[in-house]
Short mmCIF file of C-alpha atoms in Angstrom, two decimals:
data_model
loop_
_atom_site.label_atom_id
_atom_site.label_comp_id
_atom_site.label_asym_id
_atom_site.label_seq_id
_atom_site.Cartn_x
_atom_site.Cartn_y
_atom_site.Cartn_z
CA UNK G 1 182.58 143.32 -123.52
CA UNK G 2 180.78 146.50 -124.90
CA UNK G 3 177.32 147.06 -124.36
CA UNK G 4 175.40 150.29 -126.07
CA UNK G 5 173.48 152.45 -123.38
CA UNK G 6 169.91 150.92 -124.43
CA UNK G 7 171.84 147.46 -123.81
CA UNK G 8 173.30 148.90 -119.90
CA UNK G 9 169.65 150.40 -119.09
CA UNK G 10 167.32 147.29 -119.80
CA UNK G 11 170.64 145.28 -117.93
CA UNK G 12 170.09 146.86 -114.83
CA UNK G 13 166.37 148.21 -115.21
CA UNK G 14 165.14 148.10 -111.19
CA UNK G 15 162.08 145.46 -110.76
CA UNK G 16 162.20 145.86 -107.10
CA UNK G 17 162.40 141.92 -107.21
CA UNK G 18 165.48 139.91 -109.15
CA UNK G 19 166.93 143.59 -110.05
CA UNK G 20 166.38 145.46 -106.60
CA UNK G 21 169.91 147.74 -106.90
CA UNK G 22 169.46 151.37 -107.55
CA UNK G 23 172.79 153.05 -109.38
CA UNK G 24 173.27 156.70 -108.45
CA UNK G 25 175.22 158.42 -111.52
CA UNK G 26 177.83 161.15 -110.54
CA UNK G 27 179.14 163.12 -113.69
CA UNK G 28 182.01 165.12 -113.85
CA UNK G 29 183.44 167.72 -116.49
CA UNK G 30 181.76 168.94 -119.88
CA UNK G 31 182.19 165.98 -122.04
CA UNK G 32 180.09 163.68 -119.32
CA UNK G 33 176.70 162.41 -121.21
CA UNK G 34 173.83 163.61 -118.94
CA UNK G 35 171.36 161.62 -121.00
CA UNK G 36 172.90 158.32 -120.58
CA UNK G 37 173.66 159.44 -116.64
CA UNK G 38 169.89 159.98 -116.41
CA UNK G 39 168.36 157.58 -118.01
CA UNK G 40 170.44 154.37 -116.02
CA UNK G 41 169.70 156.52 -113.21
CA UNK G 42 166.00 156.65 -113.73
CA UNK G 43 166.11 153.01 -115.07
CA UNK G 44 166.92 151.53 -111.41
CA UNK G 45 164.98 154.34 -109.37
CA UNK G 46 167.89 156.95 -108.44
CA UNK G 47 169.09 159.91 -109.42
CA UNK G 48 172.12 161.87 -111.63
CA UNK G 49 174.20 164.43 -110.03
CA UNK G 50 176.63 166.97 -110.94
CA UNK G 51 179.89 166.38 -109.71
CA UNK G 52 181.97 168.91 -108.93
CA UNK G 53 185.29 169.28 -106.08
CA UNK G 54 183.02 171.94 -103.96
CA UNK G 55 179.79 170.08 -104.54
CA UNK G 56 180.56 166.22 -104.02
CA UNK G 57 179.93 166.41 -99.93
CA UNK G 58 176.70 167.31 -100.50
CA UNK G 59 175.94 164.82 -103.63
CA UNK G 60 177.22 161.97 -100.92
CA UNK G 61 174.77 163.29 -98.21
CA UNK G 62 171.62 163.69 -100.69
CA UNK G 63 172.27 159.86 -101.59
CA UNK G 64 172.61 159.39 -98.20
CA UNK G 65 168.96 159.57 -97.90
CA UNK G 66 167.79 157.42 -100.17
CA UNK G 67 169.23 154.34 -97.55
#
């Protein structure tokens, strides 16, 4: 199954009702597309980070909040 990132964004768009799940994107190394990252992350309400060995305690904690 291969879906095109327009196809994975209206999927998973948050309604707060039938669709309430909010997907937290984590990208690591050059080559990761931050558009696509950001816009399924903005789709369901949540937020794109970048990963990175140093940084991903503090990604984890900043999600953290959201709960």
């Amino acid at each position: 199954l291969s879906r095109s990132a327009p196809q994975v964004i209206d999927a998973v768009q948050f309604d707060g009702e039938s669709r309430p799940v909010r997907i937290f994107t984590i990208s690591y190394g050059e080559d990761a597309d931050q558009q696509v990252l950001n816009d399924i992350a903005e789709a369901t309400k949540a937020k794109n980070y970048k990963g990175t060995p140093k940084g991903i305690a503090e990604v984890f904690r900043d999600i953290a909040t959201f709960f």
